[in-house]
Amino acid sequence: MGNRPEELRALLDSVAKQDGDHVEVVVVGNGAPVPDVPAGVRTVELPENLGIPGGRNVGIEAFGPSGAEVDILLFLDDDGLLANSDTAELCRRAFAEDPELGIVSFRIADPETGVTQRRHVPRLRASDPMRSSRVTTFLGGANAVRTKVLAEVGGLPDEFFYAHEETDLAWRALDAGWMIDYRADMVLFHPTTAPSRHAVYHRMVARNRVWLARRNLPAPLVPVYLGVWMLLTLARKPSGPALKAWFGGFKEGWTTPCGPRRPMKWRTVWRLTRLGRPPVI
C-alpha cells in the first residue's frame, strides 16, 4: 500500500541476502505508488486497490502467465522480514524432493519475542508452532507456491478482496492432488498484530466464509460448515457492532455472486479429514 517504505526496504534486503541463486523480485503497488526500491527489483503500480488476492495475482502475472517464467513464487508481506538467509534454498530443496508438494506455509514469528501466534499455525493442533507438518491451508503473507499449481487450478480469487482467499486456493490445490506443508524452519519475522485491526474484518470474514463454502464444498457440507462457524463466532462473544457487521457479511455471502462453483471431490473431503481438518470447521 506504499505506507511502509522502511519495512519494505528491509524485506527486500533480506531477500537479496538469500543463499544460492538470485531471487527475482516484483513489488506491486496496490493502488499506491511504489517507494524507491533497489536496482533490479521490478515494480507494478495499480491505479486502484484490487485487494490482497487481486494484487498478488498481478504479481504472479509479472512472471508470465500463471508465473510460468519461474518454478516457485514466494509471497511476502511488505512489513515482514526473512529471518534467515537459507529460506530460498530450503524452498528449492523442499519442492525438488517432494513432487507432490504444491504449497509451503512459512512460520511467522514476532521479531522481538520470537513468539508465533496460534492463529499463524495453519492447523487445529496449533499449540506447538515448532512442529512442521502437512496442513490444509497456508498463510497468505509468508508462503511459497509451485507455479504448476497456479497453472492447473488458477490463482487467488480476486472477488474475495480480503480474508480466506488462501483457503480457497488451498482447497482447489488439494482437490487437484497437491499437498501443503507448514515448515517451522522457514521463518518470516512480522510484528504481532490482530486481524481485526482492519475495518472490514468482520464483514469480509463472514462473507468470504460463505463464498468459500458455496464455491468449494459438496452441497451437504455447506450448511454444516457454515453452521459450525456461526456457533464458533457466537461463542467468542464479539462486540455488538462486530456481530452486526458479521451477520451483514454472512447475508451478503448468500445474496451476492461468489464466482464459479467447483465442489471438491469426496475423496478430497476424506484427505482433509485425514490431515486433521475435515471441511466442517
mmCIF file of C-alpha atoms in Angstrom, residues 15-256:
data_model
loop_
_atom_site.group_PDB
_atom_site.id
_atom_site.type_symbol
_atom_site.label_atom_id
_atom_site.label_comp_id
_atom_site.label_asym_id
_atom_site.label_seq_id
_atom_site.Cartn_x
_atom_site.Cartn_y
_atom_site.Cartn_z
ATOM 1 C CA VAL A 15 15.564 -11.378 0.058
ATOM 2 C CA ALA A 16 18.736 -10.118 -1.608
ATOM 3 C CA LYS A 17 20.820 -11.827 1.095
ATOM 4 C CA GLN A 18 19.389 -15.278 0.375
ATOM 5 C CA ASP A 19 21.851 -18.060 -0.300
ATOM 6 C CA GLY A 20 22.022 -19.698 -3.693
ATOM 7 C CA ASP A 21 20.618 -18.417 -6.968
ATOM 8 C CA HIS A 22 19.404 -14.840 -7.227
ATOM 9 C CA VAL A 23 15.719 -14.384 -6.344
ATOM 10 C CA GLU A 24 13.807 -12.307 -8.893
ATOM 11 C CA VAL A 25 11.530 -9.769 -7.180
ATOM 12 C CA VAL A 26 8.460 -7.775 -8.182
ATOM 13 C CA VAL A 27 6.788 -5.210 -5.913
ATOM 14 C CA VAL A 28 3.132 -4.430 -6.610
ATOM 15 C CA GLY A 29 1.805 -1.023 -5.604
ATOM 16 C CA ASN A 30 -1.815 -1.906 -4.866
ATOM 17 C CA GLY A 31 -3.475 1.409 -5.629
ATOM 18 C CA ALA A 32 -0.445 3.313 -4.339
ATOM 19 C CA PRO A 33 2.927 4.493 -5.667
ATOM 20 C CA VAL A 34 5.830 2.126 -5.083
ATOM 21 C CA PRO A 35 8.582 3.646 -2.892
ATOM 22 C CA ASP A 36 12.201 3.640 -4.053
ATOM 23 C CA VAL A 37 13.453 0.071 -4.409
ATOM 24 C CA PRO A 38 16.899 -1.392 -5.125
ATOM 25 C CA ALA A 39 18.128 -1.719 -8.691
ATOM 26 C CA GLY A 40 16.889 -4.871 -10.380
ATOM 27 C CA VAL A 41 13.588 -5.018 -8.472
ATOM 28 C CA ARG A 42 10.631 -4.861 -10.848
ATOM 29 C CA THR A 43 7.607 -2.772 -9.933
ATOM 30 C CA VAL A 44 3.947 -2.610 -10.955
ATOM 31 C CA GLU A 45 1.725 0.285 -9.878
ATOM 32 C CA LEU A 46 -2.020 -0.304 -9.980
ATOM 33 C CA PRO A 47 -4.408 2.666 -10.297
ATOM 34 C CA GLU A 48 -6.719 1.211 -7.636
ATOM 35 C CA ASN A 49 -6.550 -1.179 -4.711
ATOM 36 C CA LEU A 50 -7.565 -4.602 -6.030
ATOM 37 C CA GLY A 51 -7.423 -6.198 -2.589
ATOM 38 C CA ILE A 52 -4.937 -8.765 -1.358
ATOM 39 C CA PRO A 53 -5.707 -11.581 -3.834
ATOM 40 C CA GLY A 54 -6.070 -9.203 -6.781
ATOM 41 C CA GLY A 55 -2.729 -7.560 -6.053
ATOM 42 C CA ARG A 56 -0.970 -10.890 -5.633
ATOM 43 C CA ASN A 57 -2.440 -12.176 -8.880
ATOM 44 C CA VAL A 58 -0.922 -9.181 -10.671
ATOM 45 C CA GLY A 59 2.406 -10.118 -9.110
ATOM 46 C CA ILE A 60 2.028 -13.670 -10.397
ATOM 47 C CA GLU A 61 1.410 -12.498 -13.965
ATOM 48 C CA ALA A 62 4.513 -10.283 -13.804
ATOM 49 C CA PHE A 63 6.428 -13.568 -14.155
ATOM 50 C CA GLY A 64 4.460 -14.656 -17.212
ATOM 51 C CA PRO A 65 1.062 -16.395 -17.478
ATOM 52 C CA SER A 66 0.454 -18.126 -14.121
ATOM 53 C CA GLY A 67 4.072 -17.297 -13.256
ATOM 54 C CA ALA A 68 5.373 -19.651 -15.971
ATOM 55 C CA GLU A 69 8.797 -17.944 -16.186
ATOM 56 C CA VAL A 70 9.737 -19.334 -12.750
ATOM 57 C CA ASP A 71 9.226 -22.621 -10.897
ATOM 58 C CA ILE A 72 8.330 -21.229 -7.455
ATOM 59 C CA LEU A 73 6.695 -17.999 -6.304
ATOM 60 C CA LEU A 74 7.211 -16.541 -2.828
ATOM 61 C CA PHE A 75 4.576 -14.211 -1.396
ATOM 62 C CA LEU A 76 5.826 -11.981 1.417
ATOM 63 C CA ASP A 77 4.056 -9.195 3.338
ATOM 64 C CA ASP A 78 5.772 -5.851 2.907
ATOM 65 C CA ASP A 79 6.244 -5.422 6.674
ATOM 66 C CA GLY A 80 7.809 -8.858 7.058
ATOM 67 C CA LEU A 81 11.466 -9.838 7.073
ATOM 68 C CA LEU A 82 13.084 -13.165 6.213
ATOM 69 C CA ALA A 83 14.783 -14.215 9.429
ATOM 70 C CA ASN A 84 17.457 -16.428 7.852
ATOM 71 C CA SER A 85 19.491 -16.448 4.644
ATOM 72 C CA ASP A 86 18.718 -20.093 3.789
ATOM 73 C CA THR A 87 14.941 -19.790 3.296
ATOM 74 C CA ALA A 88 15.052 -19.702 -0.503
ATOM 75 C CA GLU A 89 17.370 -22.730 -0.580
ATOM 76 C CA LEU A 90 15.101 -24.614 1.824
ATOM 77 C CA CYS A 91 12.185 -23.874 -0.514
ATOM 78 C CA ARG A 92 14.050 -25.113 -3.568
ATOM 79 C CA ARG A 93 15.054 -28.286 -1.745
ATOM 80 C CA ALA A 94 11.541 -28.934 -0.405
ATOM 81 C CA PHE A 95 9.906 -28.738 -3.826
ATOM 82 C CA ALA A 96 12.680 -30.699 -5.528
ATOM 83 C CA GLU A 97 12.478 -33.564 -3.013
ATOM 84 C CA ASP A 98 8.677 -33.855 -2.974
ATOM 85 C CA PRO A 99 6.989 -33.764 -6.405
ATOM 86 C CA GLU A 100 3.537 -33.770 -4.737
ATOM 87 C CA LEU A 101 4.289 -30.631 -2.724
ATOM 88 C CA GLY A 102 2.377 -27.659 -4.111
ATOM 89 C CA ILE A 103 2.470 -25.019 -1.376
ATOM 90 C CA VAL A 104 4.690 -24.254 1.618
ATOM 91 C CA SER A 105 3.481 -22.119 4.519
ATOM 92 C CA PHE A 106 6.233 -20.367 6.490
ATOM 93 C CA ARG A 107 6.279 -19.841 10.249
ATOM 94 C CA ILE A 108 5.537 -16.230 11.210
ATOM 95 C CA ALA A 109 7.300 -15.022 14.367
ATOM 96 C CA ASP A 110 7.406 -11.721 16.218
ATOM 97 C CA PRO A 111 10.856 -10.150 15.632
ATOM 98 C CA GLU A 112 11.258 -9.070 19.269
ATOM 99 C CA THR A 113 9.902 -12.055 21.177
ATOM 100 C CA GLY A 114 10.232 -14.841 18.611
ATOM 101 C CA VAL A 115 6.687 -15.913 19.514
ATOM 102 C CA THR A 116 4.426 -17.387 16.844
ATOM 103 C CA GLN A 117 0.755 -16.546 17.338
ATOM 104 C CA ARG A 118 -1.560 -19.541 17.481
ATOM 105 C CA ARG A 119 -3.586 -18.188 14.546
ATOM 106 C CA HIS A 120 -0.426 -18.277 12.428
ATOM 107 C CA VAL A 121 -0.141 -22.065 12.677
ATOM 108 C CA PRO A 122 -2.440 -23.353 9.905
ATOM 109 C CA ARG A 123 -3.820 -26.420 11.655
ATOM 110 C CA LEU A 124 -6.216 -27.203 14.509
ATOM 111 C CA ARG A 125 -3.473 -28.603 16.764
ATOM 112 C CA ALA A 126 -1.535 -25.356 16.917
ATOM 113 C CA SER A 127 -0.017 -25.498 20.403
ATOM 114 C CA ASP A 128 3.460 -26.345 19.081
ATOM 115 C CA PRO A 129 4.440 -23.890 16.305
ATOM 116 C CA MET A 130 7.891 -25.513 16.074
ATOM 117 C CA ARG A 131 6.419 -28.736 14.659
ATOM 118 C CA SER A 132 6.349 -28.931 10.865
ATOM 119 C CA SER A 133 3.546 -30.952 9.274
ATOM 120 C CA ARG A 134 1.220 -31.463 6.348
ATOM 121 C CA VAL A 135 -1.642 -28.955 6.562
ATOM 122 C CA THR A 136 -4.821 -27.999 4.692
ATOM 123 C CA THR A 137 -4.286 -24.257 4.238
ATOM 124 C CA PHE A 138 -1.477 -21.702 4.361
ATOM 125 C CA LEU A 139 -0.595 -18.181 5.465
ATOM 126 C CA GLY A 140 -1.048 -15.573 2.760
ATOM 127 C CA GLY A 141 1.760 -13.249 3.817
ATOM 128 C CA ALA A 142 4.527 -15.856 4.045
ATOM 129 C CA ASN A 143 4.411 -18.759 1.626
ATOM 130 C CA ALA A 144 5.807 -20.369 -1.495
ATOM 131 C CA VAL A 145 3.729 -21.844 -4.318
ATOM 132 C CA ARG A 146 4.821 -24.121 -7.148
ATOM 133 C CA THR A 147 3.745 -22.341 -10.337
ATOM 134 C CA LYS A 148 2.420 -25.609 -11.776
ATOM 135 C CA VAL A 149 -0.309 -25.391 -9.122
ATOM 136 C CA LEU A 150 -1.404 -21.964 -10.345
ATOM 137 C CA ALA A 151 -1.366 -23.126 -13.966
ATOM 138 C CA GLU A 152 -3.554 -26.102 -13.062
ATOM 139 C CA VAL A 153 -6.101 -24.648 -10.610
ATOM 140 C CA GLY A 154 -5.886 -20.886 -11.183
ATOM 141 C CA GLY A 155 -4.811 -18.045 -8.938
ATOM 142 C CA LEU A 156 -6.309 -16.466 -5.868
ATOM 143 C CA PRO A 157 -9.995 -15.411 -6.026
ATOM 144 C CA ASP A 158 -9.959 -11.681 -6.878
ATOM 145 C CA GLU A 159 -13.504 -11.129 -5.649
ATOM 146 C CA PHE A 160 -12.622 -12.070 -2.051
ATOM 147 C CA PHE A 161 -10.568 -8.843 -1.690
ATOM 148 C CA TYR A 162 -9.507 -9.770 1.864
ATOM 149 C CA ALA A 163 -9.859 -12.940 4.010
ATOM 150 C CA HIS A 164 -9.971 -16.679 3.238
ATOM 151 C CA GLU A 165 -8.507 -16.365 -0.259
ATOM 152 C CA GLU A 166 -5.649 -18.676 0.785
ATOM 153 C CA THR A 167 -8.014 -21.445 1.875
ATOM 154 C CA ASP A 168 -9.903 -21.182 -1.408
ATOM 155 C CA LEU A 169 -6.664 -21.785 -3.327
ATOM 156 C CA ALA A 170 -5.539 -24.459 -0.852
ATOM 157 C CA TRP A 171 -8.748 -26.470 -1.237
ATOM 158 C CA ARG A 172 -8.535 -26.295 -5.035
ATOM 159 C CA ALA A 173 -4.897 -27.401 -4.910
ATOM 160 C CA LEU A 174 -5.663 -30.309 -2.582
ATOM 161 C CA ASP A 175 -8.566 -31.337 -4.817
ATOM 162 C CA ALA A 176 -6.131 -31.478 -7.741
ATOM 163 C CA GLY A 177 -3.850 -33.818 -5.794
ATOM 164 C CA TRP A 178 -1.241 -31.371 -4.449
ATOM 165 C CA MET A 179 -0.048 -31.278 -0.843
ATOM 166 C CA ILE A 180 0.656 -28.372 1.520
ATOM 167 C CA ASP A 181 3.380 -28.214 4.184
ATOM 168 C CA TYR A 182 3.796 -25.964 7.190
ATOM 169 C CA ARG A 183 7.525 -25.505 7.749
ATOM 170 C CA ALA A 184 8.684 -24.213 11.123
ATOM 171 C CA ASP A 185 12.240 -23.730 9.846
ATOM 172 C CA MET A 186 11.212 -21.208 7.174
ATOM 173 C CA VAL A 187 10.659 -18.056 9.202
ATOM 174 C CA LEU A 188 9.264 -14.636 8.387
ATOM 175 C CA PHE A 189 9.603 -12.037 11.127
ATOM 176 C CA HIS A 190 6.406 -9.980 11.386
ATOM 177 C CA PRO A 191 5.159 -7.716 14.201
ATOM 178 C CA THR A 192 2.394 -9.246 16.289
ATOM 179 C CA THR A 193 -0.947 -7.818 15.176
ATOM 180 C CA ALA A 194 -4.662 -8.575 15.418
ATOM 181 C CA PRO A 195 -6.552 -9.250 12.167
ATOM 182 C CA SER A 196 -9.485 -7.183 13.488
ATOM 183 C CA ARG A 197 -7.347 -4.060 13.019
ATOM 184 C CA HIS A 198 -8.824 -3.920 9.510
ATOM 185 C CA ALA A 199 -12.138 -2.023 9.476
ATOM 186 C CA VAL A 200 -13.666 -4.523 7.052
ATOM 187 C CA TYR A 201 -12.525 -7.577 9.004
ATOM 188 C CA HIS A 202 -15.802 -8.896 10.451
ATOM 189 C CA ARG A 203 -17.854 -8.336 7.278
ATOM 190 C CA MET A 204 -15.254 -9.800 4.934
ATOM 191 C CA VAL A 205 -14.548 -12.812 7.138
ATOM 192 C CA ALA A 206 -18.246 -13.721 7.226
ATOM 193 C CA ARG A 207 -18.998 -13.002 3.570
ATOM 194 C CA ASN A 208 -15.962 -14.857 2.290
ATOM 195 C CA ARG A 209 -16.603 -17.807 4.594
ATOM 196 C CA VAL A 210 -19.968 -18.258 2.858
ATOM 197 C CA TRP A 211 -18.390 -17.793 -0.563
ATOM 198 C CA LEU A 212 -15.687 -20.318 0.299
ATOM 199 C CA ALA A 213 -18.304 -22.934 1.149
ATOM 200 C CA ARG A 214 -20.548 -22.147 -1.806
ATOM 201 C CA ARG A 215 -17.630 -22.373 -4.241
ATOM 202 C CA ASN A 216 -15.843 -25.446 -2.932
ATOM 203 C CA LEU A 217 -17.830 -27.773 -0.681
ATOM 204 C CA PRO A 218 -20.160 -30.612 -1.642
ATOM 205 C CA ALA A 219 -23.751 -29.432 -1.100
ATOM 206 C CA PRO A 220 -24.449 -31.487 2.066
ATOM 207 C CA LEU A 221 -21.415 -29.967 3.824
ATOM 208 C CA VAL A 222 -22.234 -26.307 3.103
ATOM 209 C CA PRO A 223 -24.833 -25.850 5.890
ATOM 210 C CA VAL A 224 -22.756 -27.932 8.320
ATOM 211 C CA TYR A 225 -19.595 -25.894 7.734
ATOM 212 C CA LEU A 226 -21.369 -22.545 7.987
ATOM 213 C CA GLY A 227 -23.436 -23.624 10.988
ATOM 214 C CA VAL A 228 -20.301 -24.636 12.888
ATOM 215 C CA TRP A 229 -18.635 -21.311 12.108
ATOM 216 C CA MET A 230 -21.711 -19.368 13.212
ATOM 217 C CA LEU A 231 -21.663 -21.182 16.560
ATOM 218 C CA LEU A 232 -17.927 -20.552 16.959
ATOM 219 C CA THR A 233 -18.414 -16.859 16.205
ATOM 220 C CA LEU A 234 -21.180 -16.540 18.802
ATOM 221 C CA ALA A 235 -19.110 -18.463 21.357
ATOM 222 C CA ARG A 236 -16.314 -15.903 21.006
ATOM 223 C CA LYS A 237 -18.747 -13.178 22.165
ATOM 224 C CA PRO A 238 -17.839 -10.375 19.753
ATOM 225 C CA SER A 239 -18.997 -6.836 20.438
ATOM 226 C CA GLY A 240 -22.398 -5.676 19.226
ATOM 227 C CA PRO A 241 -21.039 -3.697 16.253
ATOM 228 C CA ALA A 242 -18.719 -6.570 15.318
ATOM 229 C CA LEU A 243 -21.550 -9.081 15.432
ATOM 230 C CA LYS A 244 -23.781 -6.795 13.360
ATOM 231 C CA ALA A 245 -21.038 -6.486 10.741
ATOM 232 C CA TRP A 246 -20.508 -10.269 10.798
ATOM 233 C CA PHE A 247 -24.179 -11.059 10.185
ATOM 234 C CA GLY A 248 -24.277 -8.392 7.466
ATOM 235 C CA GLY A 249 -21.366 -10.112 5.749
ATOM 236 C CA PHE A 250 -22.960 -13.543 6.244
ATOM 237 C CA LYS A 251 -26.116 -12.330 4.479
ATOM 238 C CA GLU A 252 -24.043 -10.736 1.732
ATOM 239 C CA GLY A 253 -22.291 -14.055 1.176
ATOM 240 C CA TRP A 254 -25.616 -15.689 0.302
ATOM 241 C CA THR A 255 -27.054 -12.862 -1.796
ATOM 242 C CA THR A 256 -24.083 -11.917 -3.982
#
